[in-house]
């Protein structure tokens, strides 16, 4: 299996696409749409779209585990859950590349050390800035926090709107999707899970 992964990495390294290549691809798409990429209003559009895509999908170039490298032990034995609510999520679905807009709620139970609060939001950000399904996004955040922090338990909830079904297709503008993923004590002990859900329940109702 390791040899396959190494081979895949080498293939990816050999398939670097330049900004210019990407801009030409967007010119082709503009033409396919029925537009003229050479008209004044669109001359800079491919360059702008490439710049925007670098921001939308910057998560591919970031390692979420490194974000969690630095932890703190001077918390006087704190061992209850840490809950961070209302972390904004802006992602794109991998099926239509349409925006996913919503909020994430994250909780973990530390063993001996805690992580800086901003790092929780940054892990959400890294995985959000990739093509995603909401189910996988929820699991990736939870698994990374559990493994990197060696936590006693992790809970992640995402509540979001998918523009692939609000702006196209079935066009249900009010539909939202909620996903949950529990690990460790949150999965094994319903009292932890219920406390967590009570903490975030007012947010989900709003």
Tab-separated table of N, CA and C in Angstrom, residues 7-16:
chain	number	residue	atom	x	y	z
A	7	UNK	N	3.840	6.252	-5.236
A	7	UNK	CA	3.704	6.407	-6.686
A	7	UNK	C	2.696	7.488	-7.018
A	8	UNK	N	1.559	7.488	-6.298
A	8	UNK	CA	0.545	8.514	-6.529
A	8	UNK	C	1.099	9.899	-6.265
A	9	UNK	N	1.898	10.039	-5.202
A	9	UNK	CA	2.478	11.349	-4.885
A	9	UNK	C	3.406	11.824	-5.979
A	10	UNK	N	4.215	10.902	-6.521
A	10	UNK	CA	5.134	11.273	-7.593
A	10	UNK	C	4.372	11.691	-8.842
A	11	UNK	N	3.260	10.984	-9.136
A	11	UNK	CA	2.460	11.341	-10.300
A	11	UNK	C	1.862	12.730	-10.128
A	12	UNK	N	1.379	13.027	-8.902
A	12	UNK	CA	0.815	14.341	-8.644
A	12	UNK	C	1.860	15.430	-8.793
A	13	UNK	N	3.103	15.154	-8.354
A	13	UNK	CA	4.179	16.136	-8.473
A	13	UNK	C	4.504	16.409	-9.934
A	14	UNK	N	4.372	15.381	-10.772
A	14	UNK	CA	4.703	15.542	-12.185
A	14	UNK	C	3.579	16.187	-12.993
A	15	UNK	N	2.413	16.367	-12.379
A	15	UNK	CA	1.271	16.912	-13.102
A	15	UNK	C	0.927	18.314	-12.621
A	16	UNK	N	1.934	19.104	-12.336
A	16	UNK	CA	1.705	20.477	-11.905
A	16	UNK	C	1.089	21.278	-13.047
